Amino acid sequence: MTNGAGIITTLIHETENGAIDRAVEKIFDSELVALPTETVYGLAADALNDVAVKKIYHAKGRPSHNPLICHVSNNAMAQRYVRVTPLAKLLMDSFWPGPLTIVLPQIPENGIAPTVSAGLETLAVRCPAANTTREIISKLDRPIAAPSANISGKLSPTTAQDVLNDFDGKIPLIIDGGATKVGIESTIVAVHDNQIKLLRPGMVTADDIVHATSVPVRDYEGTQIVAPGQLQSHYAPNAAVLLNQENTGEHFFIGFGDTTGDLNLSPNGDLAEAAHNLFQHLRSADKHTEGSIALASIPNSGIGIAINDRLKRASAPRDESST
Ligand code: TXA
Ligand code: MG
């Protein structure tokens, strides 16, 4: 597990003796470590260390204008770095630890490496539900910057093996926490002036947020790119992706509900199960076909909105500004 650069990539299971301490040590040493979260695997570096954070952009081939999410172990850690308004606190209390990222104004001179937020005055903060990763952050007593652990523009990783496929010989350590539960990236909201804007749909839906806060959730309507995840091409497999298809037998077919096909996201029509399987099925399809991948239509409600968001990007013309 080495390459010309001489980095040996070690993969250890989260339950192995010393796994957490090894991750903490590497991150303290300005190294990158891939960690499990409940959504997708993250490529983590010490968020206070500019040299380490730059390694993330380099390893992923990520455009430097695309900011990273800062992962914290609890609300109190977030409060050291961002201004937590009562509305933001209500969101944290309602959904953390869990798959909700909140974009908030940074406290000036908070020590966060400027490259984390790509120079923005805001910072995206998230407290992951995965215990191992929260424990690592807790032991470090500082946040970790972590984008999804995939080469920029490729599918997000939901297993340690996916990470190894992209980063073998490029990072020293991968912590294996098994297949991720949620399977798609966190919901991202920006909280500003007592308003909530949805920047990226995910498992926590707009309805969930309205229910918890009684504040309406707006879609981002400006022309400026606030979350580059909103760019057209993103989360793309190699093969072309066709949406809302019937199974004609011509393409590799991924069904949903009561459809026959090469694979099925959820034979019972369960959207959470479909999200869990989405990237893994796209990866398998990519392996098994030289042609196109066709997908059944997915209901555009609840988590289906996040699934369709990812599928729309997977089927869009490819660009270079992805995460
Ligand atoms: O579930 C997740 O969120 C995973 C796991 C590892 O936590 N992370 C993840 O990171 O999906 P990434 O880098 O692949 O996507 C982060 C998104 C990007 O679209 C980025 O533009 C946006 O968050 N973002 C980060 N900081 C931001 C900010 N200050 N304002 C607006 N958008 C921001
Ligand atoms: Mg990503």
mmCIF file of C-alpha atoms and ligand atoms in Angstrom:
data_model
loop_
_atom_site.group_PDB
_atom_site.id
_atom_site.type_symbol
_atom_site.label_atom_id
_atom_site.label_comp_id
_atom_site.label_asym_id
_atom_site.label_seq_id
_atom_site.Cartn_x
_atom_site.Cartn_y
_atom_site.Cartn_z
ATOM 1 C CA MET A 1 0.000 0.000 0.000
ATOM 2 C CA THR A 2 2.598 2.582 -1.029
ATOM 3 C CA ASN A 3 3.277 4.654 -4.087
ATOM 4 C CA GLY A 4 6.182 6.541 -5.549
ATOM 5 C CA ALA A 5 5.797 9.291 -2.944
ATOM 6 C CA GLY A 6 6.504 6.658 -0.299
ATOM 7 C CA ILE A 7 3.433 7.175 1.856
ATOM 8 C CA ILE A 8 2.122 3.955 3.340
ATOM 9 C CA THR A 9 -1.628 3.956 3.874
ATOM 10 C CA THR A 10 -2.751 2.025 6.946
ATOM 11 C CA LEU A 11 -6.385 1.020 7.304
ATOM 12 C CA ILE A 12 -7.511 0.170 10.831
ATOM 13 C CA HIS A 13 -10.933 -0.630 12.222
ATOM 14 C CA GLU A 14 -12.344 1.861 14.702
ATOM 15 C CA THR A 15 -12.649 -0.859 17.359
ATOM 16 C CA GLU A 16 -8.965 -1.838 17.096
ATOM 17 C CA ASN A 17 -6.873 -1.031 20.150
ATOM 18 C CA GLY A 18 -5.350 2.432 19.890
ATOM 19 C CA ALA A 19 -7.233 3.404 16.705
ATOM 20 C CA ILE A 20 -8.477 6.667 18.175
ATOM 21 C CA ASP A 21 -5.071 7.622 19.616
ATOM 22 C CA ARG A 22 -3.350 6.920 16.313
ATOM 23 C CA ALA A 23 -5.774 9.197 14.490
ATOM 24 C CA VAL A 24 -5.313 11.946 17.095
ATOM 25 C CA GLU A 25 -1.533 11.656 16.827
ATOM 26 C CA LYS A 26 -1.512 11.886 13.028
ATOM 27 C CA ILE A 27 -3.835 14.884 12.986
ATOM 28 C CA PHE A 28 -1.661 16.645 15.607
ATOM 29 C CA ASP A 29 1.303 15.903 13.329
ATOM 30 C CA SER A 30 -0.312 17.913 10.467
ATOM 31 C CA GLU A 31 -1.253 14.718 8.604
ATOM 32 C CA LEU A 32 -4.523 13.784 6.882
ATOM 33 C CA VAL A 33 -6.688 10.981 8.294
ATOM 34 C CA ALA A 34 -9.866 9.604 6.707
ATOM 35 C CA LEU A 35 -12.614 9.204 9.309
ATOM 36 C CA PRO A 36 -16.094 7.693 9.297
ATOM 37 C CA THR A 37 -19.144 9.881 9.854
ATOM 38 C CA GLU A 38 -22.808 8.884 9.697
ATOM 39 C CA THR A 39 -23.137 10.524 6.251
ATOM 40 C CA VAL A 40 -19.982 9.802 4.213
ATOM 41 C CA TYR A 41 -16.288 9.389 5.079
ATOM 42 C CA GLY A 42 -14.376 12.631 5.670
ATOM 43 C CA LEU A 43 -10.757 13.544 4.880
ATOM 44 C CA ALA A 44 -9.718 15.230 8.119
ATOM 45 C CA ALA A 45 -7.035 17.730 9.130
ATOM 46 C CA ASP A 46 -6.491 19.987 12.148
ATOM 47 C CA ALA A 47 -8.682 23.008 11.366
ATOM 48 C CA LEU A 48 -6.307 25.371 13.180
ATOM 49 C CA ASN A 49 -3.311 24.315 11.082
ATOM 50 C CA ASP A 50 -3.073 25.964 7.666
ATOM 51 C CA VAL A 51 -0.311 23.638 6.431
ATOM 52 C CA ALA A 52 -2.425 20.581 7.243
ATOM 53 C CA VAL A 53 -5.609 22.033 5.713
ATOM 54 C CA LYS A 54 -3.782 22.839 2.474
ATOM 55 C CA LYS A 55 -2.926 19.144 2.204
ATOM 56 C CA ILE A 56 -6.673 18.396 1.941
ATOM 57 C CA TYR A 57 -7.067 20.632 -1.130
ATOM 58 C CA HIS A 58 -3.962 19.123 -2.654
ATOM 59 C CA ALA A 59 -4.926 15.472 -2.022
ATOM 60 C CA LYS A 60 -8.466 15.910 -3.371
ATOM 61 C CA GLY A 61 -7.530 18.185 -6.265
ATOM 62 C CA ARG A 62 -10.121 20.549 -4.816
ATOM 63 C CA PRO A 63 -10.411 24.145 -6.101
ATOM 64 C CA SER A 64 -9.077 26.489 -3.403
ATOM 65 C CA HIS A 65 -12.222 28.659 -3.482
ATOM 66 C CA ASN A 66 -14.419 25.811 -2.217
ATOM 67 C CA PRO A 67 -14.646 26.000 1.612
ATOM 68 C CA LEU A 68 -14.560 23.042 4.023
ATOM 69 C CA ILE A 69 -16.854 21.983 6.864
ATOM 70 C CA CYS A 70 -15.433 22.290 10.374
ATOM 71 C CA HIS A 71 -16.397 19.314 12.545
ATOM 72 C CA VAL A 72 -16.818 19.887 16.275
ATOM 73 C CA SER A 73 -17.476 17.545 19.197
ATOM 74 C CA ASN A 74 -20.324 19.595 20.703
ATOM 75 C CA ASN A 75 -22.114 22.985 20.786
ATOM 76 C CA ALA A 76 -19.560 24.426 23.213
ATOM 77 C CA MET A 77 -16.704 23.802 20.777
ATOM 78 C CA ALA A 78 -18.680 25.480 17.962
ATOM 79 C CA GLN A 79 -19.197 28.527 20.175
ATOM 80 C CA ARG A 80 -15.447 29.116 20.350
ATOM 81 C CA TYR A 81 -15.314 29.779 16.606
ATOM 82 C CA VAL A 82 -18.696 31.039 15.338
ATOM 83 C CA ARG A 83 -21.427 33.384 16.580
ATOM 84 C CA VAL A 84 -24.178 31.079 17.774
ATOM 85 C CA THR A 85 -27.475 32.970 17.714
ATOM 86 C CA PRO A 86 -30.483 31.579 19.643
ATOM 87 C CA LEU A 87 -31.869 30.221 16.339
ATOM 88 C CA ALA A 88 -28.563 28.495 15.545
ATOM 89 C CA LYS A 89 -28.487 27.075 19.070
ATOM 90 C CA LEU A 90 -32.007 25.716 18.623
ATOM 91 C CA LEU A 91 -30.853 23.954 15.423
ATOM 92 C CA MET A 92 -27.831 22.500 17.242
ATOM 93 C CA ASP A 93 -29.957 21.339 20.174
ATOM 94 C CA SER A 94 -32.501 19.792 17.790
ATOM 95 C CA PHE A 95 -30.221 18.035 15.306
ATOM 96 C CA TRP A 96 -26.735 17.584 16.809
ATOM 97 C CA PRO A 97 -24.994 15.271 16.860
ATOM 98 C CA GLY A 98 -26.302 14.483 13.392
ATOM 99 C CA PRO A 99 -26.284 15.244 9.663
ATOM 100 C CA LEU A 100 -26.929 19.004 9.745
ATOM 101 C CA THR A 101 -24.223 21.554 8.845
ATOM 102 C CA ILE A 102 -24.815 25.158 9.903
ATOM 103 C CA VAL A 103 -23.083 28.123 8.208
ATOM 104 C CA LEU A 104 -22.552 30.972 10.701
ATOM 105 C CA PRO A 105 -20.466 34.170 10.981
ATOM 106 C CA GLN A 106 -16.977 33.491 12.304
ATOM 107 C CA ILE A 107 -15.715 35.104 15.478
ATOM 108 C CA PRO A 108 -12.804 37.327 14.320
ATOM 109 C CA GLU A 109 -9.337 35.938 15.005
ATOM 110 C CA ASN A 110 -10.720 32.596 16.086
ATOM 111 C CA GLY A 111 -7.595 30.718 15.035
ATOM 112 C CA ILE A 112 -9.309 28.725 12.273
ATOM 113 C CA ALA A 113 -6.921 28.373 9.319
ATOM 114 C CA PRO A 114 -8.088 30.838 6.638
ATOM 115 C CA THR A 115 -8.000 28.061 4.012
ATOM 116 C CA VAL A 116 -10.814 26.173 5.827
ATOM 117 C CA SER A 117 -13.410 28.738 4.810
ATOM 118 C CA ALA A 118 -11.568 29.770 1.619
ATOM 119 C CA GLY A 119 -11.386 33.316 2.966
ATOM 120 C CA LEU A 120 -15.142 33.671 3.685
ATOM 121 C CA GLU A 121 -16.326 35.436 6.843
ATOM 122 C CA THR A 122 -18.610 32.511 7.567
ATOM 123 C CA LEU A 123 -17.738 29.008 8.718
ATOM 124 C CA ALA A 124 -19.715 25.790 8.172
ATOM 125 C CA VAL A 125 -19.902 23.800 11.432
ATOM 126 C CA ARG A 126 -21.183 20.283 12.005
ATOM 127 C CA CYS A 127 -21.181 17.843 14.919
ATOM 128 C CA PRO A 128 -21.137 14.323 13.463
ATOM 129 C CA ALA A 129 -23.114 11.495 15.049
ATOM 130 C CA ALA A 130 -20.329 8.919 14.559
ATOM 131 C CA ASN A 131 -18.950 8.317 18.085
ATOM 132 C CA THR A 132 -15.381 7.506 17.027
ATOM 133 C CA THR A 133 -14.962 10.729 15.114
ATOM 134 C CA ARG A 134 -16.523 12.816 17.892
ATOM 135 C CA GLU A 135 -14.163 11.173 20.351
ATOM 136 C CA ILE A 136 -11.160 11.986 18.141
ATOM 137 C CA ILE A 137 -12.236 15.646 17.962
ATOM 138 C CA SER A 138 -12.787 15.674 21.719
ATOM 139 C CA LYS A 139 -9.321 14.272 22.400
ATOM 140 C CA LEU A 140 -7.737 16.773 20.026
ATOM 141 C CA ASP A 141 -9.754 19.497 21.767
ATOM 142 C CA ARG A 142 -9.868 21.333 18.455
ATOM 143 C CA PRO A 143 -12.096 21.086 15.378
ATOM 144 C CA ILE A 144 -11.213 19.136 12.262
ATOM 145 C CA ALA A 145 -11.766 20.378 8.735
ATOM 146 C CA ALA A 146 -13.135 17.525 6.646
ATOM 147 C CA PRO A 147 -14.633 17.396 3.171
ATOM 148 C CA SER A 148 -15.918 14.115 1.776
ATOM 149 C CA ALA A 149 -12.949 11.749 1.301
ATOM 150 C CA ASN A 150 -13.126 11.443 -2.492
ATOM 151 C CA ILE A 151 -11.132 12.870 -5.358
ATOM 152 C CA SER A 152 -12.830 16.140 -6.315
ATOM 153 C CA GLY A 153 -15.776 15.544 -8.643
ATOM 154 C CA LYS A 154 -16.054 11.802 -7.936
ATOM 155 C CA LEU A 155 -18.651 9.948 -5.875
ATOM 156 C CA SER A 156 -18.572 10.440 -2.106
ATOM 157 C CA PRO A 157 -17.215 7.447 -0.137
ATOM 158 C CA THR A 158 -19.528 5.384 2.041
ATOM 159 C CA THR A 159 -17.007 2.656 2.972
ATOM 160 C CA ALA A 160 -13.348 2.653 4.024
ATOM 161 C CA GLN A 161 -12.594 0.681 0.840
ATOM 162 C CA ASP A 162 -14.004 3.545 -1.271
ATOM 163 C CA VAL A 163 -11.571 5.881 0.482
ATOM 164 C CA LEU A 164 -8.672 3.480 -0.060
ATOM 165 C CA ASN A 165 -9.491 3.293 -3.773
ATOM 166 C CA ASP A 166 -9.048 7.083 -4.094
ATOM 167 C CA PHE A 167 -6.256 7.723 -1.558
ATOM 168 C CA ASP A 168 -4.038 4.648 -1.299
ATOM 169 C CA GLY A 169 -0.454 5.897 -1.058
ATOM 170 C CA LYS A 170 -1.636 9.502 -0.578
ATOM 171 C CA ILE A 171 -2.666 9.604 3.107
ATOM 172 C CA PRO A 172 -1.188 7.726 6.084
ATOM 173 C CA LEU A 173 -4.331 6.541 7.900
ATOM 174 C CA ILE A 174 -7.919 5.475 7.269
ATOM 175 C CA ILE A 175 -10.191 4.609 10.196
ATOM 176 C CA ASP A 176 -12.757 2.009 9.137
ATOM 177 C CA GLY A 177 -16.140 2.493 10.786
ATOM 178 C CA GLY A 178 -18.060 0.211 8.398
ATOM 179 C CA ALA A 179 -20.596 1.365 5.814
ATOM 180 C CA THR A 180 -21.988 4.804 6.656
ATOM 181 C CA LYS A 181 -25.582 4.837 7.847
ATOM 182 C CA VAL A 182 -27.061 7.814 6.002
ATOM 183 C CA GLY A 183 -25.085 7.424 2.760
ATOM 184 C CA ILE A 184 -25.417 10.994 1.428
ATOM 185 C CA GLU A 185 -23.766 14.202 2.658
ATOM 186 C CA SER A 186 -25.204 16.383 5.423
ATOM 187 C CA THR A 187 -27.927 18.962 4.928
ATOM 188 C CA ILE A 188 -26.357 22.458 4.847
ATOM 189 C CA VAL A 189 -28.196 25.572 6.037
ATOM 190 C CA ALA A 190 -27.019 29.159 6.441
ATOM 191 C CA VAL A 191 -28.433 31.033 9.433
ATOM 192 C CA HIS A 192 -28.404 34.803 9.118
ATOM 193 C CA ASP A 193 -30.634 37.532 10.593
ATOM 194 C CA ASN A 194 -33.013 34.955 12.035
ATOM 195 C CA GLN A 195 -33.502 33.400 8.608
ATOM 196 C CA ILE A 196 -32.645 29.906 7.452
ATOM 197 C CA LYS A 197 -31.490 29.215 3.905
ATOM 198 C CA LEU A 198 -31.102 25.693 2.586
ATOM 199 C CA LEU A 199 -27.793 25.365 0.723
ATOM 200 C CA ARG A 200 -27.740 21.578 0.271
ATOM 201 C CA PRO A 201 -30.621 19.140 0.931
ATOM 202 C CA GLY A 202 -29.908 15.998 2.978
ATOM 203 C CA MET A 203 -31.355 13.554 5.482
ATOM 204 C CA VAL A 204 -32.506 16.413 7.744
ATOM 205 C CA THR A 205 -35.271 17.863 5.561
ATOM 206 C CA ALA A 206 -36.596 21.427 5.322
ATOM 207 C CA ASP A 207 -39.805 20.135 6.938
ATOM 208 C CA ASP A 208 -37.812 18.712 9.878
ATOM 209 C CA ILE A 209 -36.187 22.129 10.350
ATOM 210 C CA VAL A 210 -39.470 24.048 10.171
ATOM 211 C CA HIS A 211 -40.959 21.586 12.642
ATOM 212 C CA ALA A 212 -38.099 22.121 15.119
ATOM 213 C CA THR A 213 -37.782 25.915 14.791
ATOM 214 C CA SER A 214 -41.105 27.238 13.419
ATOM 215 C CA VAL A 215 -38.939 29.331 11.063
ATOM 216 C CA PRO A 216 -39.535 29.025 7.303
ATOM 217 C CA VAL A 217 -36.672 27.516 5.311
ATOM 218 C CA ARG A 218 -35.767 29.379 2.126
ATOM 219 C CA ASP A 219 -33.983 28.003 -0.881
ATOM 220 C CA TYR A 220 -30.913 29.917 -1.866
ATOM 221 C CA GLU A 221 -32.034 32.188 -4.679
ATOM 222 C CA GLY A 222 -29.049 34.428 -5.378
ATOM 223 C CA THR A 223 -26.749 34.132 -8.328
ATOM 224 C CA GLN A 224 -23.568 34.028 -6.266
ATOM 225 C CA ILE A 225 -22.362 30.522 -5.494
ATOM 226 C CA VAL A 226 -22.597 30.073 -1.750
ATOM 227 C CA ALA A 227 -22.114 26.300 -1.660
ATOM 228 C CA PRO A 228 -20.140 24.947 -4.593
ATOM 229 C CA GLY A 229 -22.066 21.710 -4.017
ATOM 230 C CA GLN A 230 -24.701 23.664 -5.937
ATOM 231 C CA LEU A 231 -22.636 23.674 -9.094
ATOM 232 C CA GLN A 232 -24.122 21.569 -11.815
ATOM 233 C CA SER A 233 -21.780 18.634 -12.182
ATOM 234 C CA HIS A 234 -20.916 16.911 -8.947
ATOM 235 C CA TYR A 235 -20.938 13.469 -7.356
ATOM 236 C CA ALA A 236 -20.419 11.977 -10.783
ATOM 237 C CA PRO A 237 -19.661 8.374 -11.712
ATOM 238 C CA ASN A 238 -17.649 7.789 -14.885
ATOM 239 C CA ALA A 239 -20.599 6.551 -16.938
ATOM 240 C CA ALA A 240 -23.333 8.867 -18.240
ATOM 241 C CA VAL A 241 -26.398 8.914 -15.973
ATOM 242 C CA LEU A 242 -29.982 9.012 -17.290
ATOM 243 C CA LEU A 243 -32.827 9.923 -14.914
ATOM 244 C CA ASN A 244 -36.520 9.015 -14.639
ATOM 245 C CA GLN A 245 -36.149 5.957 -16.853
ATOM 246 C CA GLU A 246 -38.064 2.733 -17.369
ATOM 247 C CA ASN A 247 -36.031 -0.459 -17.657
ATOM 248 C CA THR A 248 -35.723 -1.099 -21.384
ATOM 249 C CA GLY A 249 -32.775 -3.474 -20.993
ATOM 250 C CA GLU A 250 -30.595 -1.105 -23.035
ATOM 251 C CA HIS A 251 -28.712 0.447 -20.094
ATOM 252 C CA PHE A 252 -27.516 -0.668 -16.670
ATOM 253 C CA PHE A 253 -30.725 -0.082 -14.723
ATOM 254 C CA ILE A 254 -31.032 0.999 -11.067
ATOM 255 C CA GLY A 255 -34.604 0.649 -9.898
ATOM 256 C CA PHE A 256 -36.587 1.923 -6.940
ATOM 257 C CA GLY A 257 -39.612 0.218 -5.402
ATOM 258 C CA ASP A 258 -41.454 -2.338 -7.444
ATOM 259 C CA THR A 259 -39.226 -2.324 -10.546
ATOM 260 C CA THR A 260 -36.911 -4.985 -11.869
ATOM 261 C CA GLY A 261 -33.392 -3.988 -12.809
ATOM 262 C CA ASP A 262 -29.707 -4.739 -12.381
ATOM 263 C CA LEU A 263 -29.829 -3.124 -8.925
ATOM 264 C CA ASN A 264 -32.556 -1.586 -6.771
ATOM 265 C CA LEU A 265 -32.112 1.356 -4.384
ATOM 266 C CA SER A 266 -34.943 0.090 -2.193
ATOM 267 C CA PRO A 267 -37.320 -2.662 -3.306
ATOM 268 C CA ASN A 268 -39.752 -1.533 -0.567
ATOM 269 C CA GLY A 269 -39.670 2.067 -1.779
ATOM 270 C CA ASP A 270 -37.994 3.297 1.435
ATOM 271 C CA LEU A 271 -36.243 6.637 0.731
ATOM 272 C CA ALA A 272 -33.813 6.377 3.680
ATOM 273 C CA GLU A 273 -32.693 2.985 2.387
ATOM 274 C CA ALA A 274 -32.366 4.458 -1.109
ATOM 275 C CA ALA A 275 -30.112 7.259 0.218
ATOM 276 C CA HIS A 276 -28.027 4.689 2.088
ATOM 277 C CA ASN A 277 -27.508 2.676 -1.130
ATOM 278 C CA LEU A 278 -27.221 5.547 -3.621
ATOM 279 C CA PHE A 279 -23.453 6.078 -3.977
ATOM 280 C CA GLN A 280 -22.656 2.389 -3.511
ATOM 281 C CA HIS A 281 -25.059 1.406 -6.311
ATOM 282 C CA LEU A 282 -23.673 4.112 -8.612
ATOM 283 C CA ARG A 283 -20.165 2.798 -7.912
ATOM 284 C CA SER A 284 -21.207 -0.801 -8.664
ATOM 285 C CA ALA A 285 -23.001 0.296 -11.820
ATOM 286 C CA ASP A 286 -19.859 2.119 -12.929
ATOM 287 C CA LYS A 287 -17.856 -1.067 -12.457
ATOM 288 C CA HIS A 288 -20.314 -3.238 -14.342
ATOM 289 C CA THR A 289 -21.096 -1.207 -17.425
ATOM 290 C CA GLU A 290 -19.233 0.436 -20.253
ATOM 291 C CA GLY A 291 -22.499 2.097 -21.298
ATOM 292 C CA SER A 292 -24.901 4.421 -19.522
ATOM 293 C CA ILE A 293 -26.587 4.074 -16.129
ATOM 294 C CA ALA A 294 -30.379 4.526 -16.134
ATOM 295 C CA LEU A 295 -32.321 5.275 -12.949
ATOM 296 C CA ALA A 296 -35.969 4.850 -12.079
ATOM 297 C CA SER A 297 -37.718 8.013 -10.907
ATOM 298 C CA ILE A 298 -37.490 8.745 -7.190
ATOM 299 C CA PRO A 299 -40.344 10.548 -5.393
ATOM 300 C CA ASN A 300 -39.344 14.179 -4.834
ATOM 301 C CA SER A 301 -40.418 14.458 -1.208
ATOM 302 C CA GLY A 302 -38.652 14.098 2.150
ATOM 303 C CA ILE A 303 -35.181 12.601 1.683
ATOM 304 C CA GLY A 304 -36.121 12.031 -1.965
ATOM 305 C CA ILE A 305 -35.334 15.734 -2.521
ATOM 306 C CA ALA A 306 -31.701 15.135 -1.451
ATOM 307 C CA ILE A 307 -31.453 11.961 -3.550
ATOM 308 C CA ASN A 308 -32.771 13.765 -6.636
ATOM 309 C CA ASP A 309 -30.374 16.658 -5.961
ATOM 310 C CA ARG A 310 -27.397 14.258 -6.051
ATOM 311 C CA LEU A 311 -28.770 12.456 -9.117
ATOM 312 C CA LYS A 312 -29.335 15.694 -10.999
ATOM 313 C CA ARG A 313 -25.676 16.587 -10.464
ATOM 314 C CA ALA A 314 -24.515 13.070 -11.391
ATOM 315 C CA SER A 315 -26.374 13.372 -14.707
ATOM 316 C CA ALA A 316 -25.346 16.965 -15.499
ATOM 317 C CA PRO A 317 -22.626 17.931 -17.971
ATOM 318 C CA ARG A 318 -19.286 17.586 -16.187
ATOM 319 C CA ASP A 319 -17.357 20.602 -14.902
ATOM 320 C CA GLU A 320 -14.214 20.936 -12.847
ATOM 321 C CA SER A 321 -15.489 22.809 -9.821
ATOM 322 C CA SER A 322 -16.733 19.960 -7.700
ATOM 323 C CA THR A 323 -16.058 18.750 -4.183
HETATM 324 O O1 TXA B 1 -21.800 15.023 5.360
HETATM 325 C C1 TXA B 1 -20.966 15.870 5.099
HETATM 326 O O2 TXA B 1 -21.219 17.103 5.132
HETATM 327 C C2 TXA B 1 -19.545 15.385 4.749
HETATM 328 C C3 TXA B 1 -18.937 14.732 5.975
HETATM 329 C C4 TXA B 1 -17.495 14.350 5.788
HETATM 330 O O3 TXA B 1 -19.090 15.577 7.094
HETATM 331 N N1 TXA B 1 -18.751 16.477 4.256
HETATM 332 C C5 TXA B 1 -18.946 17.047 3.063
HETATM 333 O O4 TXA B 1 -18.012 18.030 2.760
HETATM 334 O O5 TXA B 1 -19.844 16.752 2.317
HETATM 335 P P1 TXA B 1 -17.803 18.614 1.288
HETATM 336 O O6 TXA B 1 -16.603 19.462 1.368
HETATM 337 O O7 TXA B 1 -17.781 17.519 0.330
HETATM 338 O O8 TXA B 1 -19.034 19.555 1.110
HETATM 339 C C6 TXA B 1 -19.113 20.717 1.886
HETATM 340 C C7 TXA B 1 -19.978 21.747 1.235
HETATM 341 C C8 TXA B 1 -19.377 22.319 -0.021
HETATM 342 O O9 TXA B 1 -20.389 22.387 -1.004
HETATM 343 C C9 TXA B 1 -18.942 23.711 0.414
HETATM 344 O O10 TXA B 1 -18.992 24.611 -0.617
HETATM 345 C C10 TXA B 1 -19.950 24.036 1.506
HETATM 346 O O11 TXA B 1 -20.108 22.823 2.166
HETATM 347 N N2 TXA B 1 -19.451 25.043 2.461
HETATM 348 C C11 TXA B 1 -18.415 24.935 3.302
HETATM 349 N N3 TXA B 1 -18.225 26.080 3.997
HETATM 350 C C12 TXA B 1 -19.170 26.948 3.570
HETATM 351 C C13 TXA B 1 -19.495 28.308 3.886
HETATM 352 N N4 TXA B 1 -18.805 28.996 4.783
HETATM 353 N N5 TXA B 1 -20.544 28.865 3.248
HETATM 354 C C14 TXA B 1 -21.253 28.156 2.340
HETATM 355 N N6 TXA B 1 -20.990 26.869 1.990
HETATM 356 C C15 TXA B 1 -19.965 26.277 2.584
HETATM 357 MG MG MG B 2 -17.904 16.396 -1.314
#
